Amino acid sequence: MSDEGYINSSTLYKDNEEWKDITPIYPSKEEQSAVKIAASQDFIDVFAYFRAILIIKEKSERVLKLLEDCVRLNPANYTVWQYRREVLKELNSDLNAEMKYLDGIIEETPKNYQVWHHRRVIVEWLGENSAPYELDFTCDIIQDENKNYHAWQHRQWVIRTFKDNLNLLDSEMSFSLRLLLEDPRNNSAYNYRYFLLTIFDKTEDKETIDIEINLAKRFIEGMPNNESAWNYLTGLLLSNGILSDTGVVKFVEDLYERTEETKRSSFLLAFIADIMLEKIDQQIEAVESAERAKQLYTDLISLDPVRHNYWKHQKLLVDQMLNKTTYTTKMV
């Protein structure tokens, strides 16, 4: 494994002259009887030496190589990664080289929580200059699998950590838009875009929100059954309510009217029903709004039978809201 002669991973450590000074600690009979694990000879050998160096707290270049073998055999072992960080810090190791090493590990095991956590710590040590590299790296991982939760979380962490020192909003919005143009159903890209609006305090910026609303509307027009776009539109209106944007109300009503009854999206019907609930809550044509909401939920029970219990619940909610509104009005 090493050109420097410390270890050859094809050779057992117990047979390696460089490690003759270490007494390996093998699993005891009690351990083996308590939890039987089918482990290879290689695995037993490597972790016996890892146990030993943990006891004596050795931190050296050969230990780093040993830890690489541990990672090769069990890349999700927390203790291995934690000790590797201790050794790296003790030796004042080249952290850029460590990042290159991590590139390969993540490419092999892209959903390994421990390696992503280790990477985050190394990036913290390197500082803001490492941010552009991290954005490029996570971009590559996401291109391979756009639902990789760890890559998205890492990218968000990079933005959150370095946003005050680097101008990242415009480039990241462009990045998420590119992904949405490639796949308008990419829910992760929508979530990331909303994260950007939140972290850069743009959720109350009317100009920005208007642009995003128009973007969501364009995606919905192209794919009325695109749940991700509907969720994004709903999120953009969360603070002030759907009724606060007359353009959105007109947009969905127009979409409803020009779509054949048998081809109407369940998300369209549910969105209009939400508008009716807002009207009831604000005592705007409450009785008429309640009747329409119940009809929409009735249609949804047929259109979306998987969630029929939820739609039935919503119909009951309409009556509860209407009764509450009527009672409040009488009290006033």
mmCIF file of C-alpha atoms in Angstrom:
data_model
loop_
_atom_site.group_PDB
_atom_site.id
_atom_site.type_symbol
_atom_site.label_atom_id
_atom_site.label_comp_id
_atom_site.label_asym_id
_atom_site.label_seq_id
_atom_site.Cartn_x
_atom_site.Cartn_y
_atom_site.Cartn_z
ATOM 1 C CA MET A 1 0.000 0.000 0.000
ATOM 2 C CA SER A 2 2.902 2.346 0.630
ATOM 3 C CA ASP A 3 5.815 3.278 -1.590
ATOM 4 C CA GLU A 4 7.738 4.218 1.554
ATOM 5 C CA GLY A 5 7.932 0.638 2.752
ATOM 6 C CA TYR A 6 5.754 0.920 5.853
ATOM 7 C CA ILE A 7 3.008 -1.460 4.844
ATOM 8 C CA ASN A 8 1.999 -3.623 1.981
ATOM 9 C CA SER A 9 -1.718 -4.226 2.408
ATOM 10 C CA SER A 10 -1.344 -7.626 0.741
ATOM 11 C CA THR A 11 0.880 -8.709 3.655
ATOM 12 C CA LEU A 12 -0.425 -9.348 7.151
ATOM 13 C CA TYR A 13 0.869 -6.939 9.763
ATOM 14 C CA LYS A 14 1.980 -9.791 12.003
ATOM 15 C CA ASP A 15 4.433 -10.763 9.262
ATOM 16 C CA ASN A 16 5.628 -7.195 8.610
ATOM 17 C CA GLU A 17 9.060 -6.353 10.042
ATOM 18 C CA GLU A 18 8.089 -2.697 10.454
ATOM 19 C CA TRP A 19 5.510 -3.705 13.044
ATOM 20 C CA LYS A 20 7.488 -6.244 15.107
ATOM 21 C CA ASP A 21 7.609 -3.790 18.019
ATOM 22 C CA ILE A 22 3.812 -3.832 18.416
ATOM 23 C CA THR A 23 1.908 -6.599 20.189
ATOM 24 C CA PRO A 24 -1.446 -6.984 18.458
ATOM 25 C CA ILE A 25 -4.618 -7.247 20.531
ATOM 26 C CA TYR A 26 -6.899 -9.880 19.025
ATOM 27 C CA PRO A 27 -10.561 -10.351 19.993
ATOM 28 C CA SER A 28 -10.900 -12.389 23.173
ATOM 29 C CA LYS A 29 -12.843 -15.642 23.326
ATOM 30 C CA GLU A 30 -15.525 -13.816 25.317
ATOM 31 C CA GLU A 31 -15.898 -11.208 22.588
ATOM 32 C CA GLN A 32 -16.054 -13.798 19.857
ATOM 33 C CA SER A 33 -18.648 -15.863 21.702
ATOM 34 C CA ALA A 34 -20.796 -12.789 22.493
ATOM 35 C CA VAL A 35 -20.896 -11.473 18.932
ATOM 36 C CA LYS A 36 -19.892 -13.825 16.150
ATOM 37 C CA ILE A 37 -18.722 -11.904 13.094
ATOM 38 C CA ALA A 38 -17.481 -13.567 9.934
ATOM 39 C CA ALA A 39 -14.285 -11.541 9.518
ATOM 40 C CA SER A 40 -11.452 -12.174 7.100
ATOM 41 C CA GLN A 41 -7.938 -12.858 8.312
ATOM 42 C CA ASP A 42 -6.919 -9.505 6.855
ATOM 43 C CA PHE A 43 -9.616 -7.707 8.894
ATOM 44 C CA ILE A 44 -8.710 -9.462 12.155
ATOM 45 C CA ASP A 45 -5.039 -8.715 11.613
ATOM 46 C CA VAL A 46 -5.454 -5.011 10.798
ATOM 47 C CA PHE A 47 -7.815 -4.243 13.654
ATOM 48 C CA ALA A 48 -5.687 -6.165 16.138
ATOM 49 C CA TYR A 49 -2.885 -3.695 15.419
ATOM 50 C CA PHE A 50 -5.321 -0.777 15.459
ATOM 51 C CA ARG A 51 -6.390 -1.807 18.969
ATOM 52 C CA ALA A 52 -2.795 -1.926 20.017
ATOM 53 C CA ILE A 53 -1.883 1.541 18.782
ATOM 54 C CA LEU A 54 -5.006 2.965 20.453
ATOM 55 C CA ILE A 55 -3.714 1.640 23.770
ATOM 56 C CA ILE A 56 -0.242 3.116 23.394
ATOM 57 C CA LYS A 57 -1.580 6.253 21.595
ATOM 58 C CA GLU A 58 1.015 6.099 18.856
ATOM 59 C CA LYS A 59 0.701 8.874 16.279
ATOM 60 C CA SER A 60 3.024 8.388 13.336
ATOM 61 C CA GLU A 61 3.171 8.105 9.560
ATOM 62 C CA ARG A 62 2.949 4.327 9.777
ATOM 63 C CA VAL A 63 -0.214 4.670 11.850
ATOM 64 C CA LEU A 64 -1.764 6.811 9.117
ATOM 65 C CA LYS A 65 -1.074 3.960 6.704
ATOM 66 C CA LEU A 66 -2.570 1.482 9.148
ATOM 67 C CA LEU A 67 -5.668 3.635 9.366
ATOM 68 C CA GLU A 68 -5.975 3.600 5.573
ATOM 69 C CA ASP A 69 -6.146 -0.183 5.761
ATOM 70 C CA CYS A 70 -8.765 0.097 8.505
ATOM 71 C CA VAL A 71 -10.818 2.402 6.275
ATOM 72 C CA ARG A 72 -10.406 0.014 3.350
ATOM 73 C CA LEU A 73 -11.883 -2.792 5.453
ATOM 74 C CA ASN A 74 -14.518 -0.775 7.333
ATOM 75 C CA PRO A 75 -14.996 2.778 5.999
ATOM 76 C CA ALA A 76 -17.855 3.504 8.440
ATOM 77 C CA ASN A 77 -15.841 2.944 11.648
ATOM 78 C CA TYR A 78 -16.160 6.147 13.704
ATOM 79 C CA THR A 79 -13.206 5.418 15.975
ATOM 80 C CA VAL A 80 -10.892 4.952 12.998
ATOM 81 C CA TRP A 81 -11.794 8.360 11.554
ATOM 82 C CA GLN A 82 -11.631 10.067 14.943
ATOM 83 C CA TYR A 83 -8.157 8.697 15.619
ATOM 84 C CA ARG A 84 -7.058 9.631 12.104
ATOM 85 C CA ARG A 85 -7.967 13.253 12.861
ATOM 86 C CA GLU A 86 -5.899 13.118 16.032
ATOM 87 C CA VAL A 87 -2.911 11.729 14.136
ATOM 88 C CA LEU A 88 -3.230 14.288 11.322
ATOM 89 C CA LYS A 89 -3.238 17.131 13.818
ATOM 90 C CA GLU A 90 -0.349 15.697 15.834
ATOM 91 C CA LEU A 91 1.819 15.277 12.719
ATOM 92 C CA ASN A 92 0.747 18.585 11.160
ATOM 93 C CA SER A 93 0.006 16.580 8.031
ATOM 94 C CA ASP A 94 -0.679 17.958 4.556
ATOM 95 C CA LEU A 95 -4.426 18.504 4.684
ATOM 96 C CA ASN A 96 -4.711 19.026 0.940
ATOM 97 C CA ALA A 97 -3.307 15.526 0.481
ATOM 98 C CA GLU A 98 -5.887 14.285 2.978
ATOM 99 C CA MET A 99 -8.619 15.895 0.896
ATOM 100 C CA LYS A 100 -7.417 14.062 -2.211
ATOM 101 C CA TYR A 101 -7.466 10.835 -0.230
ATOM 102 C CA LEU A 102 -11.041 11.568 0.878
ATOM 103 C CA ASP A 103 -12.089 12.230 -2.714
ATOM 104 C CA GLY A 104 -11.364 8.612 -3.535
ATOM 105 C CA ILE A 105 -13.045 7.233 -0.419
ATOM 106 C CA ILE A 106 -16.235 9.221 -1.046
ATOM 107 C CA GLU A 107 -16.323 8.233 -4.701
ATOM 108 C CA GLU A 108 -16.232 4.594 -3.559
ATOM 109 C CA THR A 109 -18.666 5.022 -0.632
ATOM 110 C CA PRO A 110 -20.640 8.228 -1.363
ATOM 111 C CA LYS A 111 -23.235 7.585 1.364
ATOM 112 C CA ASN A 112 -20.803 6.966 4.192
ATOM 113 C CA TYR A 113 -21.700 9.398 6.970
ATOM 114 C CA GLN A 114 -18.363 9.092 8.788
ATOM 115 C CA VAL A 115 -16.219 10.058 5.818
ATOM 116 C CA TRP A 116 -18.390 13.112 5.112
ATOM 117 C CA HIS A 117 -18.068 14.143 8.761
ATOM 118 C CA HIS A 118 -14.312 13.708 8.582
ATOM 119 C CA ARG A 119 -14.215 15.813 5.422
ATOM 120 C CA ARG A 120 -16.148 18.585 7.150
ATOM 121 C CA VAL A 121 -13.585 18.739 9.942
ATOM 122 C CA ILE A 122 -10.711 18.895 7.470
ATOM 123 C CA VAL A 123 -12.439 21.716 5.569
ATOM 124 C CA GLU A 124 -12.847 23.600 8.868
ATOM 125 C CA TRP A 125 -9.125 23.259 9.443
ATOM 126 C CA LEU A 126 -8.311 24.440 5.925
ATOM 127 C CA GLY A 127 -10.639 27.438 6.092
ATOM 128 C CA GLU A 128 -12.547 29.401 3.472
ATOM 129 C CA ASN A 129 -9.994 28.842 0.707
ATOM 130 C CA SER A 130 -11.198 25.258 0.500
ATOM 131 C CA ALA A 131 -14.809 26.276 -0.237
ATOM 132 C CA PRO A 132 -14.551 26.501 -4.068
ATOM 133 C CA TYR A 133 -13.008 23.027 -4.206
ATOM 134 C CA GLU A 134 -15.793 21.639 -2.006
ATOM 135 C CA LEU A 135 -18.476 23.121 -4.231
ATOM 136 C CA ASP A 136 -16.837 21.584 -7.299
ATOM 137 C CA PHE A 137 -16.468 18.237 -5.562
ATOM 138 C CA THR A 138 -20.060 18.032 -4.333
ATOM 139 C CA CYS A 139 -21.198 19.078 -7.805
ATOM 140 C CA ASP A 140 -19.443 16.013 -9.230
ATOM 141 C CA ILE A 141 -21.021 13.730 -6.636
ATOM 142 C CA ILE A 142 -24.473 15.198 -7.244
ATOM 143 C CA GLN A 143 -24.075 14.798 -10.990
ATOM 144 C CA ASP A 144 -23.519 11.086 -10.387
ATOM 145 C CA GLU A 145 -26.541 10.850 -8.067
ATOM 146 C CA ASN A 146 -28.671 13.938 -7.601
ATOM 147 C CA LYS A 147 -30.406 12.495 -4.517
ATOM 148 C CA ASN A 148 -27.228 12.012 -2.487
ATOM 149 C CA TYR A 149 -28.328 13.433 0.858
ATOM 150 C CA HIS A 150 -24.782 13.615 2.246
ATOM 151 C CA ALA A 151 -23.476 15.632 -0.692
ATOM 152 C CA TRP A 152 -26.360 18.110 -0.463
ATOM 153 C CA GLN A 153 -25.929 18.437 3.299
ATOM 154 C CA HIS A 154 -22.200 19.027 2.880
ATOM 155 C CA ARG A 155 -22.811 21.676 0.243
ATOM 156 C CA GLN A 156 -25.304 23.425 2.510
ATOM 157 C CA TRP A 157 -22.795 23.284 5.353
ATOM 158 C CA VAL A 158 -20.115 24.891 3.151
ATOM 159 C CA ILE A 159 -22.483 27.736 2.223
ATOM 160 C CA ARG A 160 -23.611 28.234 5.817
ATOM 161 C CA THR A 161 -20.036 28.236 7.105
ATOM 162 C CA PHE A 162 -18.433 30.564 4.564
ATOM 163 C CA LYS A 163 -21.321 32.749 3.346
ATOM 164 C CA ASP A 164 -20.112 35.828 5.238
ATOM 165 C CA ASN A 165 -16.689 35.722 3.607
ATOM 166 C CA LEU A 166 -17.540 34.607 0.069
ATOM 167 C CA ASN A 167 -20.069 35.919 -2.448
ATOM 168 C CA LEU A 168 -21.816 32.653 -3.263
ATOM 169 C CA LEU A 169 -25.516 33.428 -3.717
ATOM 170 C CA ASP A 170 -25.603 34.186 -7.447
ATOM 171 C CA SER A 171 -23.385 31.285 -8.461
ATOM 172 C CA GLU A 172 -25.297 28.823 -6.279
ATOM 173 C CA MET A 173 -28.672 29.980 -7.570
ATOM 174 C CA SER A 174 -27.321 29.426 -11.088
ATOM 175 C CA PHE A 175 -26.116 25.975 -10.060
ATOM 176 C CA SER A 176 -29.542 24.948 -8.744
ATOM 177 C CA LEU A 177 -31.285 26.413 -11.796
ATOM 178 C CA ARG A 178 -29.063 24.394 -14.102
ATOM 179 C CA LEU A 179 -30.034 21.221 -12.260
ATOM 180 C CA LEU A 180 -33.729 22.116 -12.495
ATOM 181 C CA LEU A 181 -33.465 22.769 -16.221
ATOM 182 C CA GLU A 182 -31.857 19.353 -16.577
ATOM 183 C CA ASP A 183 -34.540 17.719 -14.416
ATOM 184 C CA PRO A 184 -37.553 19.855 -13.393
ATOM 185 C CA ARG A 185 -38.578 17.148 -10.908
ATOM 186 C CA ASN A 186 -35.329 17.371 -8.944
ATOM 187 C CA ASN A 187 -36.730 17.917 -5.454
ATOM 188 C CA SER A 188 -33.244 18.216 -3.953
ATOM 189 C CA ALA A 189 -32.472 21.183 -6.215
ATOM 190 C CA TYR A 190 -35.711 22.914 -5.178
ATOM 191 C CA ASN A 191 -34.908 22.318 -1.506
ATOM 192 C CA TYR A 192 -31.415 23.684 -1.997
ATOM 193 C CA ARG A 193 -32.755 26.744 -3.810
ATOM 194 C CA TYR A 194 -35.120 27.457 -0.921
ATOM 195 C CA PHE A 195 -32.255 26.926 1.521
ATOM 196 C CA LEU A 196 -30.283 29.605 -0.351
ATOM 197 C CA LEU A 197 -33.154 32.081 -0.111
ATOM 198 C CA THR A 198 -33.362 31.390 3.617
ATOM 199 C CA ILE A 199 -29.682 31.487 4.466
ATOM 200 C CA PHE A 200 -29.128 34.706 2.519
ATOM 201 C CA ASP A 201 -32.235 36.352 4.021
ATOM 202 C CA LYS A 202 -34.103 36.627 0.723
ATOM 203 C CA THR A 203 -37.454 35.142 1.791
ATOM 204 C CA GLU A 204 -38.827 38.634 2.513
ATOM 205 C CA ASP A 205 -37.247 40.259 -0.544
ATOM 206 C CA LYS A 206 -40.292 40.859 -2.791
ATOM 207 C CA GLU A 207 -38.300 41.241 -5.999
ATOM 208 C CA THR A 208 -36.470 37.972 -5.431
ATOM 209 C CA ILE A 209 -39.600 36.083 -4.374
ATOM 210 C CA ASP A 210 -41.514 37.368 -7.414
ATOM 211 C CA ILE A 211 -38.777 36.013 -9.679
ATOM 212 C CA GLU A 212 -38.887 32.647 -7.922
ATOM 213 C CA ILE A 213 -42.680 32.492 -8.080
ATOM 214 C CA ASN A 214 -42.576 33.103 -11.827
ATOM 215 C CA LEU A 215 -39.966 30.367 -12.163
ATOM 216 C CA ALA A 216 -42.168 27.904 -10.248
ATOM 217 C CA LYS A 217 -45.170 28.850 -12.399
ATOM 218 C CA ARG A 218 -43.215 28.150 -15.584
ATOM 219 C CA PHE A 219 -42.228 24.713 -14.332
ATOM 220 C CA ILE A 220 -45.810 23.968 -13.288
ATOM 221 C CA GLU A 221 -47.113 25.005 -16.695
ATOM 222 C CA GLY A 222 -44.704 22.606 -18.342
ATOM 223 C CA MET A 223 -45.409 19.782 -15.859
ATOM 224 C CA PRO A 224 -48.698 20.235 -13.947
ATOM 225 C CA ASN A 225 -48.111 16.943 -12.099
ATOM 226 C CA ASN A 226 -44.678 18.018 -10.862
ATOM 227 C CA GLU A 227 -45.134 17.853 -7.084
ATOM 228 C CA SER A 228 -41.727 19.407 -6.404
ATOM 229 C CA ALA A 229 -42.608 22.614 -8.259
ATOM 230 C CA TRP A 230 -45.934 22.897 -6.418
ATOM 231 C CA ASN A 231 -44.171 22.411 -3.071
ATOM 232 C CA TYR A 232 -41.644 25.083 -3.977
ATOM 233 C CA LEU A 233 -44.414 27.527 -4.912
ATOM 234 C CA THR A 234 -46.188 26.799 -1.634
ATOM 235 C CA GLY A 235 -42.969 27.376 0.312
ATOM 236 C CA LEU A 236 -42.412 30.753 -1.362
ATOM 237 C CA LEU A 237 -45.865 31.894 -0.194
ATOM 238 C CA LEU A 238 -45.627 30.407 3.271
ATOM 239 C CA SER A 239 -44.905 33.642 5.144
ATOM 240 C CA ASN A 240 -47.725 35.799 3.755
ATOM 241 C CA GLY A 241 -50.194 33.237 2.443
ATOM 242 C CA ILE A 242 -51.359 32.403 -1.072
ATOM 243 C CA LEU A 243 -53.964 35.171 -1.094
ATOM 244 C CA SER A 244 -51.189 37.739 -0.698
ATOM 245 C CA ASP A 245 -50.248 37.143 -4.333
ATOM 246 C CA THR A 246 -53.198 37.781 -6.646
ATOM 247 C CA GLY A 247 -51.059 36.759 -9.614
ATOM 248 C CA VAL A 248 -50.666 33.241 -8.233
ATOM 249 C CA VAL A 249 -54.389 32.962 -7.488
ATOM 250 C CA LYS A 250 -55.214 34.008 -11.069
ATOM 251 C CA PHE A 251 -52.581 31.635 -12.434
ATOM 252 C CA VAL A 252 -54.002 28.549 -10.721
ATOM 253 C CA GLU A 253 -57.609 29.468 -11.504
ATOM 254 C CA ASP A 254 -56.724 29.952 -15.178
ATOM 255 C CA LEU A 255 -54.883 26.633 -15.173
ATOM 256 C CA TYR A 256 -57.942 24.976 -13.634
ATOM 257 C CA GLU A 257 -60.306 26.441 -16.234
ATOM 258 C CA ARG A 258 -58.233 25.583 -19.274
ATOM 259 C CA THR A 259 -57.484 22.007 -18.188
ATOM 260 C CA GLU A 260 -59.926 19.228 -18.983
ATOM 261 C CA GLU A 261 -61.612 17.851 -15.871
ATOM 262 C CA THR A 262 -60.161 14.373 -16.377
ATOM 263 C CA LYS A 263 -56.641 15.768 -16.798
ATOM 264 C CA ARG A 264 -56.480 18.124 -13.826
ATOM 265 C CA SER A 265 -53.535 17.605 -11.529
ATOM 266 C CA SER A 266 -54.214 16.553 -7.950
ATOM 267 C CA PHE A 267 -51.640 19.137 -6.872
ATOM 268 C CA LEU A 268 -53.609 21.866 -8.656
ATOM 269 C CA LEU A 269 -56.812 20.863 -6.884
ATOM 270 C CA ALA A 270 -55.077 20.657 -3.501
ATOM 271 C CA PHE A 271 -53.480 24.084 -4.031
ATOM 272 C CA ILE A 272 -56.839 25.709 -4.849
ATOM 273 C CA ALA A 273 -58.346 23.977 -1.830
ATOM 274 C CA ASP A 274 -55.640 25.627 0.286
ATOM 275 C CA ILE A 275 -56.731 28.972 -1.149
ATOM 276 C CA MET A 276 -60.296 28.213 -0.066
ATOM 277 C CA LEU A 277 -59.097 27.377 3.460
ATOM 278 C CA GLU A 278 -57.318 30.726 3.627
ATOM 279 C CA LYS A 279 -60.511 32.462 2.520
ATOM 280 C CA ILE A 280 -62.512 30.722 5.240
ATOM 281 C CA ASP A 281 -59.900 31.653 7.825
ATOM 282 C CA GLN A 282 -59.982 35.280 6.700
ATOM 283 C CA GLN A 283 -63.793 35.265 6.473
ATOM 284 C CA ILE A 284 -63.775 35.974 2.737
ATOM 285 C CA GLU A 285 -66.894 34.435 1.163
ATOM 286 C CA ALA A 286 -66.543 31.760 3.836
ATOM 287 C CA VAL A 287 -69.640 29.687 3.013
ATOM 288 C CA GLU A 288 -68.973 29.628 -0.741
ATOM 289 C CA SER A 289 -65.297 28.881 -0.166
ATOM 290 C CA ALA A 290 -66.188 26.009 2.156
ATOM 291 C CA GLU A 291 -68.517 24.450 -0.407
ATOM 292 C CA ARG A 292 -65.882 24.662 -3.106
ATOM 293 C CA ALA A 293 -63.179 23.280 -0.824
ATOM 294 C CA LYS A 294 -65.325 20.255 0.044
ATOM 295 C CA GLN A 295 -66.032 19.621 -3.621
ATOM 296 C CA LEU A 296 -62.312 19.799 -4.405
ATOM 297 C CA TYR A 297 -61.553 17.312 -1.629
ATOM 298 C CA THR A 298 -64.292 15.035 -2.950
ATOM 299 C CA ASP A 299 -62.641 15.154 -6.365
ATOM 300 C CA LEU A 300 -59.276 14.441 -4.761
ATOM 301 C CA ILE A 301 -60.610 11.337 -3.027
ATOM 302 C CA SER A 302 -61.269 9.879 -6.489
ATOM 303 C CA LEU A 303 -58.223 11.375 -8.157
ATOM 304 C CA ASP A 304 -55.733 10.495 -5.420
ATOM 305 C CA PRO A 305 -57.097 7.372 -3.646
ATOM 306 C CA VAL A 306 -53.776 6.636 -1.963
ATOM 307 C CA ARG A 307 -54.404 9.617 0.341
ATOM 308 C CA HIS A 308 -58.172 9.327 0.529
ATOM 309 C CA ASN A 309 -58.144 9.316 4.348
ATOM 310 C CA TYR A 310 -56.243 12.590 4.356
ATOM 311 C CA TRP A 311 -58.692 14.200 1.922
ATOM 312 C CA LYS A 312 -61.622 12.990 4.058
ATOM 313 C CA HIS A 313 -59.951 14.587 7.059
ATOM 314 C CA GLN A 314 -59.607 17.842 5.134
ATOM 315 C CA LYS A 315 -63.337 17.836 4.353
ATOM 316 C CA LEU A 316 -64.057 17.584 8.081
ATOM 317 C CA LEU A 317 -61.551 20.376 8.716
ATOM 318 C CA VAL A 318 -63.485 22.640 6.340
ATOM 319 C CA ASP A 319 -66.645 22.271 8.428
ATOM 320 C CA GLN A 320 -64.715 22.870 11.642
ATOM 321 C CA MET A 321 -63.168 26.036 10.241
ATOM 322 C CA LEU A 322 -66.511 27.280 8.930
ATOM 323 C CA ASN A 323 -68.238 26.651 12.262
ATOM 324 C CA LYS A 324 -65.458 28.475 14.079
ATOM 325 C CA THR A 325 -65.665 31.399 11.669
ATOM 326 C CA THR A 326 -69.465 31.584 12.021
ATOM 327 C CA TYR A 327 -69.218 31.482 15.825
ATOM 328 C CA THR A 328 -66.561 34.215 15.855
ATOM 329 C CA THR A 329 -68.683 36.408 13.586
ATOM 330 C CA LYS A 330 -71.727 36.012 15.844
ATOM 331 C CA MET A 331 -69.663 36.862 18.921
ATOM 332 C CA VAL A 332 -68.445 40.057 17.265
#
